[in-house]
C-alpha atoms as a PDB file:
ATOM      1  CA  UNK A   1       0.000   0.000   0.000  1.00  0.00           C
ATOM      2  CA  UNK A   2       1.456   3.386  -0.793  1.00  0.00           C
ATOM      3  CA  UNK A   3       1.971   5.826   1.995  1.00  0.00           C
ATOM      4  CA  UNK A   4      -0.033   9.004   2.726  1.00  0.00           C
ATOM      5  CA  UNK A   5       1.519  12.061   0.956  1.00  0.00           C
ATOM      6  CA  UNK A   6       2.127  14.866   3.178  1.00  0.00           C
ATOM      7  CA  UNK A   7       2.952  18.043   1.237  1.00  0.00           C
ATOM      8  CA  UNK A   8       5.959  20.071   2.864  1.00  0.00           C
ATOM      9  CA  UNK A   9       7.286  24.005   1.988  1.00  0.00           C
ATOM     10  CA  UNK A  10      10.738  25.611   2.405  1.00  0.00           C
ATOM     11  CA  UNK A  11      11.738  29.361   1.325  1.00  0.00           C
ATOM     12  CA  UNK A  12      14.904  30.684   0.421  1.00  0.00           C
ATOM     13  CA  UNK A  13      13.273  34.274   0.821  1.00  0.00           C
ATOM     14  CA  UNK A  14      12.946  34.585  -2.996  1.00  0.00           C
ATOM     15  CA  UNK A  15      10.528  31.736  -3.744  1.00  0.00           C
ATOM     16  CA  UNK A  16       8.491  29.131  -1.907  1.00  0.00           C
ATOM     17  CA  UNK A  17       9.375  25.456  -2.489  1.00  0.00           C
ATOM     18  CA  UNK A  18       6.836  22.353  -2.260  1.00  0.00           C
ATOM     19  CA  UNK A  19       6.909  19.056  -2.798  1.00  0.00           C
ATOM     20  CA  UNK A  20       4.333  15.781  -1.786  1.00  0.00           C
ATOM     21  CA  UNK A  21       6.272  13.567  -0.273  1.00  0.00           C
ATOM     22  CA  UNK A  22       5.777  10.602   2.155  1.00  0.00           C
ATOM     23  CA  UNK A  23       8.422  11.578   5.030  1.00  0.00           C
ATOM     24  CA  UNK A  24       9.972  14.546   5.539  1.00  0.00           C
ATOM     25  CA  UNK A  25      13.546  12.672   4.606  1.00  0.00           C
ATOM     26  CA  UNK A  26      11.869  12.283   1.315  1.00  0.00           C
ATOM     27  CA  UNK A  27      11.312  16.195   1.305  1.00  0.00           C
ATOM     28  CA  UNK A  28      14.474  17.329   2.244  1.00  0.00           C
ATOM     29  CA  UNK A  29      16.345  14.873  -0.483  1.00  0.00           C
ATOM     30  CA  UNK A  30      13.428  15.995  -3.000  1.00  0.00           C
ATOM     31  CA  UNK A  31      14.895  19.706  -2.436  1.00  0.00           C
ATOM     32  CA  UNK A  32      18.477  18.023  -2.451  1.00  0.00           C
ATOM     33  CA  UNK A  33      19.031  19.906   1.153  1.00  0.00           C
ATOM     34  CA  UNK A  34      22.140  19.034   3.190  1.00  0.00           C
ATOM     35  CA  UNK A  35      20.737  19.441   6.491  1.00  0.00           C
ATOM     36  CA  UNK A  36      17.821  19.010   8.127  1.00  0.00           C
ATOM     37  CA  UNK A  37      15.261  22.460   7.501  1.00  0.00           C
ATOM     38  CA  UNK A  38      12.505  21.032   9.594  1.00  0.00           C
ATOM     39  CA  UNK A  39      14.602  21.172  12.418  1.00  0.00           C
ATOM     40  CA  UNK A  40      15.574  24.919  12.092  1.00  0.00           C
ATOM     41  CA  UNK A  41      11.860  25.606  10.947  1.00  0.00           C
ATOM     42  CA  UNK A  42      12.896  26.819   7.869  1.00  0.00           C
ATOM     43  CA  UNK A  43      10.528  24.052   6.221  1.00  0.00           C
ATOM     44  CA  UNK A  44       6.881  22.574   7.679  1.00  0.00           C
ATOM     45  CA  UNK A  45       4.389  20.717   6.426  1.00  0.00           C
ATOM     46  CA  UNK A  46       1.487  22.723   5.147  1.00  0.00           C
ATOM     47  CA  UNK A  47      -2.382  22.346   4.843  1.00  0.00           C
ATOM     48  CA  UNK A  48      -2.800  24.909   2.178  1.00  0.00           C
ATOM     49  CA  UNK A  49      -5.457  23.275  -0.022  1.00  0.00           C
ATOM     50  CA  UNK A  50      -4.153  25.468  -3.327  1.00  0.00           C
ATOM     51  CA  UNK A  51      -0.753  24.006  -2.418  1.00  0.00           C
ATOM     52  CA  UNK A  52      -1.822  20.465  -1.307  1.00  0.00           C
ATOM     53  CA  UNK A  53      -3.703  20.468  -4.402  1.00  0.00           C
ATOM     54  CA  UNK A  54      -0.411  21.377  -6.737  1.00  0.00           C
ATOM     55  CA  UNK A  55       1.844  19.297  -4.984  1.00  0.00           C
ATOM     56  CA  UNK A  56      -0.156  15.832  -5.162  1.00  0.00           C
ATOM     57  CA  UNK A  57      -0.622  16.371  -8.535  1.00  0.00           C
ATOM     58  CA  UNK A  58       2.946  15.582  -9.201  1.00  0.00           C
ATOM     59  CA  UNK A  59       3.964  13.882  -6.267  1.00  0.00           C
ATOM     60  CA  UNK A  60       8.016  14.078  -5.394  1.00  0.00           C
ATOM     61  CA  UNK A  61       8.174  16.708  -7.794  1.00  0.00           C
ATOM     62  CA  UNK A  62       9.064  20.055  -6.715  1.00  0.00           C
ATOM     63  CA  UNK A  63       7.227  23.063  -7.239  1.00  0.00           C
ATOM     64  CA  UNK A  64       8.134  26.615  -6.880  1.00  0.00           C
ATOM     65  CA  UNK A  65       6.346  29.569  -6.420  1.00  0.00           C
ATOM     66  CA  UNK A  66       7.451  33.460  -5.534  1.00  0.00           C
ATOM     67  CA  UNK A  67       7.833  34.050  -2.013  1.00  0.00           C
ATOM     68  CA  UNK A  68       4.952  34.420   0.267  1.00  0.00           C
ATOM     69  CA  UNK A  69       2.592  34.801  -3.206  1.00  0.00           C
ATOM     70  CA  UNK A  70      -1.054  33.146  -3.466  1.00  0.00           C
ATOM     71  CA  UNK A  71       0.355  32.550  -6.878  1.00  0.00           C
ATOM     72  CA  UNK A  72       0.242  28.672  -8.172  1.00  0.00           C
ATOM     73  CA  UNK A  73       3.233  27.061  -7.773  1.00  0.00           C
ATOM     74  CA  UNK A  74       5.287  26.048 -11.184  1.00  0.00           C
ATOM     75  CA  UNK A  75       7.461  23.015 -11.352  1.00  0.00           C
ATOM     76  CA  UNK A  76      11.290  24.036 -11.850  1.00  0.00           C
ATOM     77  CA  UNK A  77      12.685  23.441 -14.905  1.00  0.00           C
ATOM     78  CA  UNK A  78      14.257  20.210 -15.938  1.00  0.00           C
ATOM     79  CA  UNK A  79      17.621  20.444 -16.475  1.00  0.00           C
ATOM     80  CA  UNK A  80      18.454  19.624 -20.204  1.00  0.00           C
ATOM     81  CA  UNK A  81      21.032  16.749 -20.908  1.00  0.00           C
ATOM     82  CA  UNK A  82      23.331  18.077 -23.457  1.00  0.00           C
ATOM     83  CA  UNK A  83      23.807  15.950 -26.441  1.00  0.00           C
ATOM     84  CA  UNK A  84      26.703  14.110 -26.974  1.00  0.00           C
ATOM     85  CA  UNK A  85      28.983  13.923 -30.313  1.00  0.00           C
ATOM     86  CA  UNK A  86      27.079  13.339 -33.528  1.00  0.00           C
ATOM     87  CA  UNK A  87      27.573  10.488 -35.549  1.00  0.00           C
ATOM     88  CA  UNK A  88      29.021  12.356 -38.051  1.00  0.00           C
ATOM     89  CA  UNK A  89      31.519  14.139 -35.653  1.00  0.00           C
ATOM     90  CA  UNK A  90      32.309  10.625 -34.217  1.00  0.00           C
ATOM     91  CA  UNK A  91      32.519   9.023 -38.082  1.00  0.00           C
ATOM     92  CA  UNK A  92      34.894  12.336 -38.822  1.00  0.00           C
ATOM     93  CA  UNK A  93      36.742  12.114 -35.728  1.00  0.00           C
ATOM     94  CA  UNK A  94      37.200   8.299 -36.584  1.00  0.00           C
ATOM     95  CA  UNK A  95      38.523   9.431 -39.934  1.00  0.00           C
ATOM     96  CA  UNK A  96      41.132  11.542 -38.369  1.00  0.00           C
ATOM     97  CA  UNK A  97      42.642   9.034 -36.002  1.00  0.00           C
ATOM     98  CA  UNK A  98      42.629   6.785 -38.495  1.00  0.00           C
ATOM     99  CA  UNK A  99      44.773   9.305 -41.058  1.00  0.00           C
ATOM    100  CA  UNK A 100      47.024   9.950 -37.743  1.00  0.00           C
ATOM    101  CA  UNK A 101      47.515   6.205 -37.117  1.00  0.00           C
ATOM    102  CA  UNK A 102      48.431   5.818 -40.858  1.00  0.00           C
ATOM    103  CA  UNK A 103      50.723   8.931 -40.884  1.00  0.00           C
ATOM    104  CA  UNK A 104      52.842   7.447 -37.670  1.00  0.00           C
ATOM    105  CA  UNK A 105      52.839   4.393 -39.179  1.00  0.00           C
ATOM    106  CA  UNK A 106      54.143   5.355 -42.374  1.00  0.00           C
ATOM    107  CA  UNK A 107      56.868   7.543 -40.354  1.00  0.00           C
ATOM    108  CA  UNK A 108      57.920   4.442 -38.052  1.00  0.00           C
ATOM    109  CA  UNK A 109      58.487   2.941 -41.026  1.00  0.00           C
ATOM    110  CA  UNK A 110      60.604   5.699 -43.084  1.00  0.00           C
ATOM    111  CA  UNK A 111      62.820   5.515 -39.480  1.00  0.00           C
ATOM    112  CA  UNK A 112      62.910   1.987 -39.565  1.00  0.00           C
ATOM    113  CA  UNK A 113      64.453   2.006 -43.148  1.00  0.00           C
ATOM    114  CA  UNK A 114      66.260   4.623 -42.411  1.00  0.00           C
ATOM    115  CA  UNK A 115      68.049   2.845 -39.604  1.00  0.00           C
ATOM    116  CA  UNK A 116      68.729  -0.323 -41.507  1.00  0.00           C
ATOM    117  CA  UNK A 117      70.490   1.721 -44.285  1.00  0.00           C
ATOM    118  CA  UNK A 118      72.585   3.355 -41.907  1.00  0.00           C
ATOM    119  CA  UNK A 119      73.274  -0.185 -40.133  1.00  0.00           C
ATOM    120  CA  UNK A 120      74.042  -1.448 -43.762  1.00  0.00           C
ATOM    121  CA  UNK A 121      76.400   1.859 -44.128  1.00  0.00           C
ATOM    122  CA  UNK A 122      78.412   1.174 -40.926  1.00  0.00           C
ATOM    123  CA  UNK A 123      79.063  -2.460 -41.751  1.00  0.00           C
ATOM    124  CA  UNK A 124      80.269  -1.499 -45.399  1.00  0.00           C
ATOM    125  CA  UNK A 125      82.566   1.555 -43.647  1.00  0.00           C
ATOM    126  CA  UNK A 126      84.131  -1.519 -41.178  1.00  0.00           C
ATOM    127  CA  UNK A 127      84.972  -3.779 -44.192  1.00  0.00           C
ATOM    128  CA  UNK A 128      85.757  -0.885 -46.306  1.00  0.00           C
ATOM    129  CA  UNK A 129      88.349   0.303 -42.927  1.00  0.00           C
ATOM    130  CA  UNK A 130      89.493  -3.350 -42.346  1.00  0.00           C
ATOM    131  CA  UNK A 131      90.176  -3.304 -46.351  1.00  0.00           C
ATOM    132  CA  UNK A 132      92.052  -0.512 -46.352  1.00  0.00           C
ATOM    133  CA  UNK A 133      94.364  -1.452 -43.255  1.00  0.00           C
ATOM    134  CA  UNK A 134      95.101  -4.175 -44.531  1.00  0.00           C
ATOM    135  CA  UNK A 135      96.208  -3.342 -47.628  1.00  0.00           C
ATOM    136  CA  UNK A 136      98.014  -0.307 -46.106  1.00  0.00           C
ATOM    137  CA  UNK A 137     100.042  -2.440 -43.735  1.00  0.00           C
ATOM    138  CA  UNK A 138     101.123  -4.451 -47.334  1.00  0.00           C
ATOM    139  CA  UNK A 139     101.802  -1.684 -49.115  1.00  0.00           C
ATOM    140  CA  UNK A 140     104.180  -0.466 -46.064  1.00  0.00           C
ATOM    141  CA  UNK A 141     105.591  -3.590 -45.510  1.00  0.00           C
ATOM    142  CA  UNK A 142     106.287  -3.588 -49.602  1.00  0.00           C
ATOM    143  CA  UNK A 143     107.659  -0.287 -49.026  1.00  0.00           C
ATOM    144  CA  UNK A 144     110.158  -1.538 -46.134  1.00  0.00           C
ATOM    145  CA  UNK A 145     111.450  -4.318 -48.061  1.00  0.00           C
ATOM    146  CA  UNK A 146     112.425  -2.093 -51.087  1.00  0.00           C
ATOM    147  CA  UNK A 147     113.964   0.323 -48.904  1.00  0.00           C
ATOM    148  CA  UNK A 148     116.207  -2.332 -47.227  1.00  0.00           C
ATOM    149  CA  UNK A 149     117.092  -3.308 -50.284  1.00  0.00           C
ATOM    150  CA  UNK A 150     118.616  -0.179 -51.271  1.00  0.00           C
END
């Protein structure tokens, strides 16, 4: 069985706050309050019939009203959800990391070919050195023996 709605009011001095509402913990999270208002009498319940009759139309919604006004109370606006990313932004954005990916990739590669050419380089310059020392050390020893034999 559901419980009896009570229907409570608060005021921040600029406008008048009510909400139906089984318990007055149900109130006080309805308004999203962080401490207890009952207890400071800052909020009561109410048997306002033009209220009462607001409120339990749209139970645990709140409803707000200018301060200390006969006027009918209004519900506050819902807060809008803003939209995410279109699907065409996400496809484009998509697009783009994919062209990034594909640019790195192609560069990791240039650097990788680029490093086996110079590995290829440096092993030709060490046979290319040991070459040419030895072939030095011949051509001095040559050079030696002719000279002795002078």
């Amino acid at each position: 069985m559901a419980a009896k709605l009570k229907v409570f009011v608060t005021s921040d001095g600029l406008a008048d706050y009510v909400v139906a509402a089984s318990s007055r913990p149900k109130a006080l999270a309805a308004w999203e309050a962080h401490q207890d208002l009952f207890a400071n009498g800052a909020a009561h319940e109410t048997d306002d019939p033009e209220l009462m009759k607001a409120a339990l139309a749209q139970p645990g919604e709140v409803l707000r009203r200018p301060a200390k006004s006969n006027a009918r109370p209004a519900a506050l606006p819902h807060t809008v959800k803003t939209k995410g990313p279109s699907k065409a932004a996400l496809r484009q954005i998509e697009k783009a990391e994919t062209r990034l990916a594909g640019v790195e990739a192609e560069h990791d590669e240039a650097i990788a070919e680029m490093a086996a050419q110079r590995a290829a380089l440096d092993a030709r310059e060490a046979a290319e050195t040991e070459h040419y020392e030895d072939a030095r050390r011949a051509a001095e020893r040559d050079l030696a023996k002719a000279r002795r034999a002078l």
